[in-house]
PDB file of C-alpha atoms in Angstrom:
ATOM      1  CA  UNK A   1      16.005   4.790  15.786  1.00 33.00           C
ATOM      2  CA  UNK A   2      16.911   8.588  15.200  1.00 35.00           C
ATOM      3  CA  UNK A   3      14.860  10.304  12.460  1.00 40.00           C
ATOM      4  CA  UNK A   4      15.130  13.340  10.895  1.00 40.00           C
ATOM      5  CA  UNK A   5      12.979  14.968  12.936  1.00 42.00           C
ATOM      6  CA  UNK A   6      15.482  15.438  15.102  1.00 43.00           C
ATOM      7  CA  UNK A   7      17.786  17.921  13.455  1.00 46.00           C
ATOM      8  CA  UNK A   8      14.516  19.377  11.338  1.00 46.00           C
ATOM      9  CA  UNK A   9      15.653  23.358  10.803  1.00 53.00           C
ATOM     10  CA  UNK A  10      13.109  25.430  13.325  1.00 55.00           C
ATOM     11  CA  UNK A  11      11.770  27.701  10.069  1.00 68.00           C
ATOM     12  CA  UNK A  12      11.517  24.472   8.162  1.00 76.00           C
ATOM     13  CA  UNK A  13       8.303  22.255   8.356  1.00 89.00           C
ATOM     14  CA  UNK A  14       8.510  18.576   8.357  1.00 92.00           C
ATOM     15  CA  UNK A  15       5.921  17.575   5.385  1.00 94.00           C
ATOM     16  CA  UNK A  16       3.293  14.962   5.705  1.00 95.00           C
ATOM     17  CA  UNK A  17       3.903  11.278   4.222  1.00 96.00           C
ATOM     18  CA  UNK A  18       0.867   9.868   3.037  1.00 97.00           C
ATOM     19  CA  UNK A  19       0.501   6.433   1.300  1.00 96.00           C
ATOM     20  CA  UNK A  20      -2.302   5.005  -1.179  1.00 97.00           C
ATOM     21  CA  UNK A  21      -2.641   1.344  -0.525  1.00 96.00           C
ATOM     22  CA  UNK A  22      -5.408  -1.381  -1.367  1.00 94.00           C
ATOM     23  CA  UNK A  23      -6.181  -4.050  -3.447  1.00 90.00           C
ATOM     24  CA  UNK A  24      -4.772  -4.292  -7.242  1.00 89.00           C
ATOM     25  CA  UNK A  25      -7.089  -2.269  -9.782  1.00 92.00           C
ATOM     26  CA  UNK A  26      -7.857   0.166  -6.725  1.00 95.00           C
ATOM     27  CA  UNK A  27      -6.515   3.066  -8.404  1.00 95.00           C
ATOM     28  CA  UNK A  28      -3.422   3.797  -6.356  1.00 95.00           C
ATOM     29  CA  UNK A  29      -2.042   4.562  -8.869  1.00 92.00           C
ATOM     30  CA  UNK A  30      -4.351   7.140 -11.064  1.00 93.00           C
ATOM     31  CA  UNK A  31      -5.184   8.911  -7.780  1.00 96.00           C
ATOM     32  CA  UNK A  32      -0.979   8.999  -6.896  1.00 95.00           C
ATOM     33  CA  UNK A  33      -0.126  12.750  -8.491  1.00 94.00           C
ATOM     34  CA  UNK A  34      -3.865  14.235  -7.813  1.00 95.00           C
ATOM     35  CA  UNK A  35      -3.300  13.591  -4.292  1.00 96.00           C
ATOM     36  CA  UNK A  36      -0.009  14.867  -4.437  1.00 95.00           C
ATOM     37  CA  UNK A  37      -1.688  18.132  -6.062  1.00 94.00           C
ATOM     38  CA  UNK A  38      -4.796  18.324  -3.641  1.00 96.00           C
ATOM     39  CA  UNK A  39      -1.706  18.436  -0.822  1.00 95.00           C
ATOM     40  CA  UNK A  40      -0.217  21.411  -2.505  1.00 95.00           C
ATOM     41  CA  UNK A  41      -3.456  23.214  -2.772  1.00 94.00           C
ATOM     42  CA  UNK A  42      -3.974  22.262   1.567  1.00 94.00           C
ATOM     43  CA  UNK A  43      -0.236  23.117   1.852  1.00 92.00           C
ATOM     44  CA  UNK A  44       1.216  25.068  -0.595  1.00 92.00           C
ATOM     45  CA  UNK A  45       4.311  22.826  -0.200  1.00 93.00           C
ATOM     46  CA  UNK A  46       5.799  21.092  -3.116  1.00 92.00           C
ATOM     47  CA  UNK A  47       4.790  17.309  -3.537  1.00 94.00           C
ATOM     48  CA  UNK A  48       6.542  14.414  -4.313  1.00 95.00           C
ATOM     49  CA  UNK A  49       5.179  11.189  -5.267  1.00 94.00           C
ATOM     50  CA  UNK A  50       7.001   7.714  -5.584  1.00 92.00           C
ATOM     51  CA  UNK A  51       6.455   3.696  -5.787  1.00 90.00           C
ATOM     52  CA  UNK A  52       6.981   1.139  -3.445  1.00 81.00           C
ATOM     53  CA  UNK A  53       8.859  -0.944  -4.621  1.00 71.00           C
ATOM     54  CA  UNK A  54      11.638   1.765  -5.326  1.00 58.00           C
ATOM     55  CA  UNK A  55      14.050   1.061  -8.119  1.00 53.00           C
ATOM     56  CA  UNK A  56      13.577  -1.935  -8.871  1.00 47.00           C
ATOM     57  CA  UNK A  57      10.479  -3.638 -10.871  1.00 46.00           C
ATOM     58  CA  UNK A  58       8.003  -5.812  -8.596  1.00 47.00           C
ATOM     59  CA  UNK A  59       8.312  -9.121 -10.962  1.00 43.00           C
ATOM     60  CA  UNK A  60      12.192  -8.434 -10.062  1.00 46.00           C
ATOM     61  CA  UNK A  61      11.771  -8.579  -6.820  1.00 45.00           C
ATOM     62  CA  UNK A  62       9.632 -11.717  -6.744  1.00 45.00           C
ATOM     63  CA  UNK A  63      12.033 -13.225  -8.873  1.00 46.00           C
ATOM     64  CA  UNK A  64      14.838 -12.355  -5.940  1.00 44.00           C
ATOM     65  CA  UNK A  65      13.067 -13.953  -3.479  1.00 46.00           C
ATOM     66  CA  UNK A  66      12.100 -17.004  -5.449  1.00 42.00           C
ATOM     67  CA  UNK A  67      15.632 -17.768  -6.276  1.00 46.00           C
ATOM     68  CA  UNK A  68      16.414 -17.189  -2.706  1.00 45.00           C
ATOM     69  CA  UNK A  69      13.800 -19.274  -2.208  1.00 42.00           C
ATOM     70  CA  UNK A  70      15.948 -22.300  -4.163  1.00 40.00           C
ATOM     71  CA  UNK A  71      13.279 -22.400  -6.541  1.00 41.00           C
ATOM     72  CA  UNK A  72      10.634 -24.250  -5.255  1.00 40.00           C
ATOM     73  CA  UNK A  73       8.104 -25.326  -7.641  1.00 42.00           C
ATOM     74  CA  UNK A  74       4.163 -24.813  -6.537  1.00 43.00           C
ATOM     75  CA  UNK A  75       0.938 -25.585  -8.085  1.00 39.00           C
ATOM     76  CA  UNK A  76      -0.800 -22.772  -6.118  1.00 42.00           C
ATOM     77  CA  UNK A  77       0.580 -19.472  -7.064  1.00 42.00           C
ATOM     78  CA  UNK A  78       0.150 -16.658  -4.451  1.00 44.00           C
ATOM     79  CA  UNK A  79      -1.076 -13.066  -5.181  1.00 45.00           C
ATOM     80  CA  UNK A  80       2.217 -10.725  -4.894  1.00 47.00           C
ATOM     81  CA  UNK A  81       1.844  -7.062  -3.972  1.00 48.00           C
ATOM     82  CA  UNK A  82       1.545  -5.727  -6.774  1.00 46.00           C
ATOM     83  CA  UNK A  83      -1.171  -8.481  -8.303  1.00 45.00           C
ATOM     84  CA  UNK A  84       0.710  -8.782 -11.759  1.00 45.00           C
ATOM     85  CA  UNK A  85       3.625 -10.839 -11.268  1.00 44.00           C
ATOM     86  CA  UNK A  86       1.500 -14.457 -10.393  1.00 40.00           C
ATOM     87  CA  UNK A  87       4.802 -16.530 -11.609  1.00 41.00           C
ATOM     88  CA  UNK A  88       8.613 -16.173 -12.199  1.00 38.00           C
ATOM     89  CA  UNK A  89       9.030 -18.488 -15.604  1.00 35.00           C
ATOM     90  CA  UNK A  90      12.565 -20.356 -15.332  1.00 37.00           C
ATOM     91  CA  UNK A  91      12.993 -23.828 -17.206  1.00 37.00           C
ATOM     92  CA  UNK A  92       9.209 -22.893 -17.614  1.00 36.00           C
ATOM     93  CA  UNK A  93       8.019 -23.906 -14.242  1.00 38.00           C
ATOM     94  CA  UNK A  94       5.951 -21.770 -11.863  1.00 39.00           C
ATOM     95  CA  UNK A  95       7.994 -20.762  -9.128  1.00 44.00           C
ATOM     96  CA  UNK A  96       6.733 -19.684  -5.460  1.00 48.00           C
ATOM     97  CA  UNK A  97       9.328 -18.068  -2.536  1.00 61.00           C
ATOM     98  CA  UNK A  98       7.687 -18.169   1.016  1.00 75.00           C
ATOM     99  CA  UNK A  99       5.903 -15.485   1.940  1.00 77.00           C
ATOM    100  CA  UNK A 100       8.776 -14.942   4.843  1.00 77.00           C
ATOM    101  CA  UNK A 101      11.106 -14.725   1.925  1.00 76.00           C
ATOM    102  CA  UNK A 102       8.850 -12.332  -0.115  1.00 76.00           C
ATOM    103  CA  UNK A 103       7.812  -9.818   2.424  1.00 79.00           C
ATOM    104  CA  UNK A 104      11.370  -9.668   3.546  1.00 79.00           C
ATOM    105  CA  UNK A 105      12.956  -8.679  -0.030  1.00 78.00           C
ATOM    106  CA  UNK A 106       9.898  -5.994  -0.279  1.00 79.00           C
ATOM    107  CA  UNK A 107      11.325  -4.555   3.507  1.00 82.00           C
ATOM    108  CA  UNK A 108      14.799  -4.631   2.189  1.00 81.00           C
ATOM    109  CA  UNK A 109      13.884  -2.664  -1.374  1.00 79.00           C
ATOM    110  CA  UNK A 110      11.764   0.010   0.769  1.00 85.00           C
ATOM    111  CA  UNK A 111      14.969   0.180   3.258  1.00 84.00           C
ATOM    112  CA  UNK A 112      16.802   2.507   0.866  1.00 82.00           C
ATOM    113  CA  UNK A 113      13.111   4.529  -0.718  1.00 87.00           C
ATOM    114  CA  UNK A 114      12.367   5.115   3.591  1.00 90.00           C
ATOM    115  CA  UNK A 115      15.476   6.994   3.320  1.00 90.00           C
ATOM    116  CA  UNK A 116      14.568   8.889   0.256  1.00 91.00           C
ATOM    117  CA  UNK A 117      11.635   9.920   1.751  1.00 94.00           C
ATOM    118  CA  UNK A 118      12.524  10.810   5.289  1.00 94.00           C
ATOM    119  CA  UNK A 119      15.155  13.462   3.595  1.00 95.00           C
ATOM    120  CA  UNK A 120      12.141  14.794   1.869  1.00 95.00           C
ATOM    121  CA  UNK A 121       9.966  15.336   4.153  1.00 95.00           C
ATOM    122  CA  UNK A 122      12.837  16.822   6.356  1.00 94.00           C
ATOM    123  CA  UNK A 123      13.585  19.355   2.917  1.00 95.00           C
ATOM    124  CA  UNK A 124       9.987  20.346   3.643  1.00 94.00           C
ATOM    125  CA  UNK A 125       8.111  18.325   0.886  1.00 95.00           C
ATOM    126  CA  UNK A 126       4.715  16.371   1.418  1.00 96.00           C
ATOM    127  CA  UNK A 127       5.228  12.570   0.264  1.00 96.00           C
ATOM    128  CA  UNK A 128       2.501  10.678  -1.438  1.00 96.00           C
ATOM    129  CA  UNK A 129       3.675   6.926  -1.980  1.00 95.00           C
ATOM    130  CA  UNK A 130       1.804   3.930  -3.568  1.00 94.00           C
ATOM    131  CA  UNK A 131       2.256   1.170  -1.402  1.00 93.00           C
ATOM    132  CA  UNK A 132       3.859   0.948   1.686  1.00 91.00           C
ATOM    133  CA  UNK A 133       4.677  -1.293   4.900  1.00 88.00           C
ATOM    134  CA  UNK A 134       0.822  -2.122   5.378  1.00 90.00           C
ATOM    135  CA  UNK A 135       0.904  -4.182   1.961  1.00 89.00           C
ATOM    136  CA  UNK A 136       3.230  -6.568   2.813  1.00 87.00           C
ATOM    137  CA  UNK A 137       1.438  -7.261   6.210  1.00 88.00           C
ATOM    138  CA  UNK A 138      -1.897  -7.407   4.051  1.00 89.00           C
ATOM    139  CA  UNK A 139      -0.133  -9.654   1.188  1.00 88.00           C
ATOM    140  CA  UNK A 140       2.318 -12.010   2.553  1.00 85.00           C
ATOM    141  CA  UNK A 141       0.514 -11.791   5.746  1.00 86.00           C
ATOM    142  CA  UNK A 142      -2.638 -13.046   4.889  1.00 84.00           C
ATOM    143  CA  UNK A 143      -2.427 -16.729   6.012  1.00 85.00           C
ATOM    144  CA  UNK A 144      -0.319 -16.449   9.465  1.00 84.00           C
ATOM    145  CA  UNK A 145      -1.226 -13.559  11.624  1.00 82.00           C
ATOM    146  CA  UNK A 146       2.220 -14.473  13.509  1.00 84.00           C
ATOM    147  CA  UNK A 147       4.320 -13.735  10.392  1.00 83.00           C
ATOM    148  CA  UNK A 148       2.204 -10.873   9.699  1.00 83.00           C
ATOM    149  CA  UNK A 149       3.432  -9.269  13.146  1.00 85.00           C
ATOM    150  CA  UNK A 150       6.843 -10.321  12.468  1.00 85.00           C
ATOM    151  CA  UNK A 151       6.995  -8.571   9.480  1.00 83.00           C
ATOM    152  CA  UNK A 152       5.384  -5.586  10.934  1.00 84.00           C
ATOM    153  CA  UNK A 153       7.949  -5.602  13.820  1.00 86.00           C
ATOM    154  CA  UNK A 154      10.929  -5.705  11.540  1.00 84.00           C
ATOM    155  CA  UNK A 155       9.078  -2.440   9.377  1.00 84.00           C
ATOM    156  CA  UNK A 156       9.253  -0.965  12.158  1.00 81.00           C
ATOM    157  CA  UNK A 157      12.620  -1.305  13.063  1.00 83.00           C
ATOM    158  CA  UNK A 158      14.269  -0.881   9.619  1.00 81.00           C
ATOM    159  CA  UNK A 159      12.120   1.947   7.962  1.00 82.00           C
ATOM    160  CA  UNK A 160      13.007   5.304   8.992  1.00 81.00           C
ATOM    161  CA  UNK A 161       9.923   6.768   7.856  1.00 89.00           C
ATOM    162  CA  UNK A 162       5.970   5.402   7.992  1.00 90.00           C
ATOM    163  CA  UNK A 163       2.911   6.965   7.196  1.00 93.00           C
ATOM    164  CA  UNK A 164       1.279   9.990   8.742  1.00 94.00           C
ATOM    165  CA  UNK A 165      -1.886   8.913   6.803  1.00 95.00           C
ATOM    166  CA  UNK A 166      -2.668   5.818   4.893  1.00 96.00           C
ATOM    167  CA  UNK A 167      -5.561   5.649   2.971  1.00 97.00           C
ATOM    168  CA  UNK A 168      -6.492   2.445   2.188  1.00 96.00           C
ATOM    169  CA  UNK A 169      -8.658   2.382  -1.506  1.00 97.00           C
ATOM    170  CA  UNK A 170     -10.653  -0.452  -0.775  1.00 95.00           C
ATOM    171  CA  UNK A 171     -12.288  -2.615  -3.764  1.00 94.00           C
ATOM    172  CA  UNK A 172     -15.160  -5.731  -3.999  1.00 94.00           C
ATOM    173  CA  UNK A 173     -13.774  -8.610  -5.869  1.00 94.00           C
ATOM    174  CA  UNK A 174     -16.391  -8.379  -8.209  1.00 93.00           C
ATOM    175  CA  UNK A 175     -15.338  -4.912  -9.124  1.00 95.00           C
ATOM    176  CA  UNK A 176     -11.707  -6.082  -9.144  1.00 94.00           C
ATOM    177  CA  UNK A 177     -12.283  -8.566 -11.818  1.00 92.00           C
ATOM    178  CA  UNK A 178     -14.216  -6.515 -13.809  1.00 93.00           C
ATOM    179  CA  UNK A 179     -11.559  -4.077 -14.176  1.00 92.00           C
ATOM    180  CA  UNK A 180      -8.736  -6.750 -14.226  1.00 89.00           C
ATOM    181  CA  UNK A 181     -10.539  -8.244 -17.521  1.00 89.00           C
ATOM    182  CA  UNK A 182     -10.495  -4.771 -19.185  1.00 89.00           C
ATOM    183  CA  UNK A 183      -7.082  -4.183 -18.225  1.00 85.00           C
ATOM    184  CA  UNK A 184      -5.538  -7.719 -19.566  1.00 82.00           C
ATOM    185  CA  UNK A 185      -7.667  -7.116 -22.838  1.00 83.00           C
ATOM    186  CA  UNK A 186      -6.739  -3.944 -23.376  1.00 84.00           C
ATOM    187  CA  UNK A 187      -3.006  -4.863 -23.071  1.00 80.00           C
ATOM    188  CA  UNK A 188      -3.492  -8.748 -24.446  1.00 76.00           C
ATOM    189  CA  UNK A 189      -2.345  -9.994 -21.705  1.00 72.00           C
ATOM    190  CA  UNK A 190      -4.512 -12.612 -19.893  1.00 68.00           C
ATOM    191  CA  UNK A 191      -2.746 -14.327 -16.753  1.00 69.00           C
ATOM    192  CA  UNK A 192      -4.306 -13.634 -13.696  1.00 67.00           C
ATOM    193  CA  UNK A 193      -7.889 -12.654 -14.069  1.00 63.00           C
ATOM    194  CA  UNK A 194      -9.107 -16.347 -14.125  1.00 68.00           C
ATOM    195  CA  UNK A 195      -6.277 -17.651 -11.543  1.00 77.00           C
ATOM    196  CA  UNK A 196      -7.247 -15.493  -8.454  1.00 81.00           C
ATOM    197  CA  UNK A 197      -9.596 -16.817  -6.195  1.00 88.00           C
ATOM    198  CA  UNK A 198     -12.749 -14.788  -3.965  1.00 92.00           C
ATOM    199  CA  UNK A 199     -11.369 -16.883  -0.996  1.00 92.00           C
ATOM    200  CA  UNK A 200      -7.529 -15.463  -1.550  1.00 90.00           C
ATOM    201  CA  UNK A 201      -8.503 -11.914  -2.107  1.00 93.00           C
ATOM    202  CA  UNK A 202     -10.627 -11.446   0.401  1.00 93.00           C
ATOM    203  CA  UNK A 203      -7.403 -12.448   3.081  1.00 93.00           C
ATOM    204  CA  UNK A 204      -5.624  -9.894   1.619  1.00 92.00           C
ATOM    205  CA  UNK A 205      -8.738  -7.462   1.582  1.00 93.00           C
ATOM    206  CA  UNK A 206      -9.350  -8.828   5.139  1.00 92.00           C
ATOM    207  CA  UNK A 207      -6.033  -8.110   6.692  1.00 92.00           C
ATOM    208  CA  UNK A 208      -6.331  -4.411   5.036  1.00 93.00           C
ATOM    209  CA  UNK A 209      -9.777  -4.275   7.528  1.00 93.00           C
ATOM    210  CA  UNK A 210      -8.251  -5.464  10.454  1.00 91.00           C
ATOM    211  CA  UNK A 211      -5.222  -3.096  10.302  1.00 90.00           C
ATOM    212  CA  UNK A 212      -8.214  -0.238  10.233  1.00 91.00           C
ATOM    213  CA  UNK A 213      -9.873  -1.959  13.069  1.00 89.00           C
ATOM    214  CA  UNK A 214     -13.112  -2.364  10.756  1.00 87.00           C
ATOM    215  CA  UNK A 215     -15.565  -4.821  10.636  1.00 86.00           C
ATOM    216  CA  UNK A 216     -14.829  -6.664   7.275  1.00 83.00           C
ATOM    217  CA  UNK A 217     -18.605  -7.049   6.866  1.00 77.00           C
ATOM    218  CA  UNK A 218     -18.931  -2.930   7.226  1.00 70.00           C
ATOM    219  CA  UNK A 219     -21.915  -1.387   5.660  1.00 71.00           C
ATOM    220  CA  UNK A 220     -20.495   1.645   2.655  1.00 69.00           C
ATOM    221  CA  UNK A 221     -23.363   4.101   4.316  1.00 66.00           C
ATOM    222  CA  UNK A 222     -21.012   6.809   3.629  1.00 77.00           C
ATOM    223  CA  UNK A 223     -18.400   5.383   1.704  1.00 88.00           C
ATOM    224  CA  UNK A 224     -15.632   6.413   3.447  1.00 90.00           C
ATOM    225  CA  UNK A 225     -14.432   4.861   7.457  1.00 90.00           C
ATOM    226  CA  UNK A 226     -12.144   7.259   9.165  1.00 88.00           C
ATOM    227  CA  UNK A 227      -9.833   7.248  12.318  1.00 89.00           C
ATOM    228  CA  UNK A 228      -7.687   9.770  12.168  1.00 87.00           C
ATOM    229  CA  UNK A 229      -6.364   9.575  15.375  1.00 86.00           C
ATOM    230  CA  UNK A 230      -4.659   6.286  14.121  1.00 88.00           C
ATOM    231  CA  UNK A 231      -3.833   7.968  10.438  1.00 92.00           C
ATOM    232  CA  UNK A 232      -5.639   4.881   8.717  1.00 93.00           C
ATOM    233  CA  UNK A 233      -8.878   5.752   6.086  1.00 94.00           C
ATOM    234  CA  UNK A 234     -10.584   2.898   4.095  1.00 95.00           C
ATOM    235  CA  UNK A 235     -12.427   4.415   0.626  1.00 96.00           C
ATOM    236  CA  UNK A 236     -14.734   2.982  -1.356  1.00 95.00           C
ATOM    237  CA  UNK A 237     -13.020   2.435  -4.581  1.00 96.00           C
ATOM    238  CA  UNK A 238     -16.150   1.230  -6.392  1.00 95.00           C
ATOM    239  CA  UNK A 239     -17.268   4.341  -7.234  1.00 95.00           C
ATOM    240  CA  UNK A 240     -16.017   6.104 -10.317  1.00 95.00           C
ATOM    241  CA  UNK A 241     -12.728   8.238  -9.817  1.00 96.00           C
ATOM    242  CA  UNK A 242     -14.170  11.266  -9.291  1.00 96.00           C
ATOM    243  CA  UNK A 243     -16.364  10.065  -6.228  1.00 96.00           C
ATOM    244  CA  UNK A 244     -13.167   8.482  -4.726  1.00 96.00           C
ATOM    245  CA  UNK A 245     -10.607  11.671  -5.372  1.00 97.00           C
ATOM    246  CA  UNK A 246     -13.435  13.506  -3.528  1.00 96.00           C
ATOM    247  CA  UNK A 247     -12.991  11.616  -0.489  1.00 96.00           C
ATOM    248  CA  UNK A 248      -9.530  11.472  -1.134  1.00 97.00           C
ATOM    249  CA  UNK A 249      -9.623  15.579  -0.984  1.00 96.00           C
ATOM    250  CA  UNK A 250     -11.762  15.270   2.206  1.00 95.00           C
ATOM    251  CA  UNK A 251      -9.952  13.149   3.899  1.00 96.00           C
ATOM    252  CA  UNK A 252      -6.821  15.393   3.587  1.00 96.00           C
ATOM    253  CA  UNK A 253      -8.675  18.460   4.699  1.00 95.00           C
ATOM    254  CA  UNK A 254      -9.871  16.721   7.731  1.00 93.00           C
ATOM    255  CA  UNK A 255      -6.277  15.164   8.731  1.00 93.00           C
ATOM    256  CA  UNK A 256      -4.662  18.250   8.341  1.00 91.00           C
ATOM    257  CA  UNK A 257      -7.804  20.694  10.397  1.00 88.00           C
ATOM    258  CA  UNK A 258      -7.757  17.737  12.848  1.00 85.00           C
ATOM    259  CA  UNK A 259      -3.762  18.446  13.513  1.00 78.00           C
ATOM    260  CA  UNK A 260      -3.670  21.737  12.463  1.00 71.00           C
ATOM    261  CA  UNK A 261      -4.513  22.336  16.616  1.00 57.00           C
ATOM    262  CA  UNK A 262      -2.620  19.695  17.990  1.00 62.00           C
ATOM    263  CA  UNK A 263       0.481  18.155  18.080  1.00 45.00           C
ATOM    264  CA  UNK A 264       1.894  16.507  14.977  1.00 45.00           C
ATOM    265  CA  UNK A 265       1.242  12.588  14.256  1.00 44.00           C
ATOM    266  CA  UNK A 266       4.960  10.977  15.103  1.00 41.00           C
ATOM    267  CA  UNK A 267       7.342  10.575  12.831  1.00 37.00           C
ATOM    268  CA  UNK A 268       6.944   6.996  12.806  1.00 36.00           C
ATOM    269  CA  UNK A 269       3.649   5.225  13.204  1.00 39.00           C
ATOM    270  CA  UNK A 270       2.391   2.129  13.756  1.00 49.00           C
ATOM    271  CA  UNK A 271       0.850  -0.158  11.142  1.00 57.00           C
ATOM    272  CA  UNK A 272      -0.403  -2.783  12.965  1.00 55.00           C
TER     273      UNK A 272
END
């Protein structure tokens, strides 16, 4: 798979991609520009930040797949990627696709956003993305570790672009449904906060651990589990958001010192 690292002008530098990923209620997305800014201050390069899924809302999506899907009908709705979209309503039924089906639309929506980015990080720009390949293998993942790698495999060979560094915001599901219940009052909504199991989220949370090579029992002593060699970084999201844009900002500065000396992190990583 050619990249465009490969016809990258020699005065140009190839930016750093760097996703936000965890559990809904995280705070992917209120940390998404500030990381984008504390990369300009490391870089002096102009950021851009974007959304996985690209163009195209996440209920839309699952709604794709479902009627792929033939519309099955389900008692047990799964979590989606983006925890808000729990069922598609048609003839006011809940509606489920496979996860095989699911995952798959998400790799097919990112297809065109991988090319996006790869053209700006080629222009020079640093890329900070919420969501990426990693959530699908964490989501629609979480009950087959076979489909997980299959989905992982065909990432890999349709995205042009993965992460230099993904760090993962990770979040208790006590803290998750104490935010979720703020959220759905403050909106009026109430769907999912009652609906979502401990035993579901913690797959998902699970799979997040495993793809960091951390014990899923790990003990917050410092709040923040690094391997930088393998551009993966699981955060505390507990904390208030100043606490976790702090290690957000630390992180950064470390990745970049610890490759500052070295050879750049591949185009395209691995996320398994």
């Amino acid at each position: 798979m050619s990249t465009a690292c490969e016809s990258l002008p020699a005065d140009v530098e190839r930016g750093v991609f760097v996703v936000l990923e965890g559990m809904p209620c995280a705070g992917k997305t209120t940390h998404l520009f500030s990381t984008g800014l504390a990369l300009h201050e490391l870089t002096g390069r102009v950021p851009r930040t974007t959304a996985d899924p690209y163009g195209a809302p996440q209920h839309t999506l699952s709604a794709w797949a479902v009627r792929e899907a033939r519309r099955l009908p389900s008692e047990e709705p799964a979590i989606c990627e983006c925890g808000d979209c729990q069922e598609c309503v048609e003839d006011s039924r809940p509606l489920f696709a496979s996860p095989l089906d699911t995952g798959m639309a998400y790799i097919a929506n990112r297809v065109h956003l991988s090319e996006k980015i790869d053209a700006w990080l080629a222009a020079g720009h640093d890329v900070v993305c919420d969501r990426w390949a990693h959530s699908t293998l964490a989501f629609q993942g979480k009950d087959d570790p076979h489909l997980a790698a299959m989905l992982g495999a065909v990432s890999m060979d349709t995205l042009v672009v993965m992460p230099d560094l993904t760090l993962v915001l990770d979040l208790p599901f006590q803290e998750f449904t104490r935010r979720l219940s703020m959220r759905e009052a403050a909106t009026g909504t109430h769907r999912l906060v009652d609906r979502i199991t401990q035993a579901d989220y913690d797959k998902i949370r699970r799979r997040y651990y495993e793809m960091a090579h951390l014990a899923f029992d790990h003990d917050w002593v410092d709040d923040t589990y690094e391997d930088l060699e393998r551009g993966i970084c699981v955060i505390n999201a507990a904390r208030p958001a100043e606490e976790v844009f702090a290690s957000i900002k630390n992180t950064l500065s470390k990745f970049f010192k610890a490759t500052r000396d070295n050879v750049r992190l591949p185009c395209v990583g691995s996320i398994t």
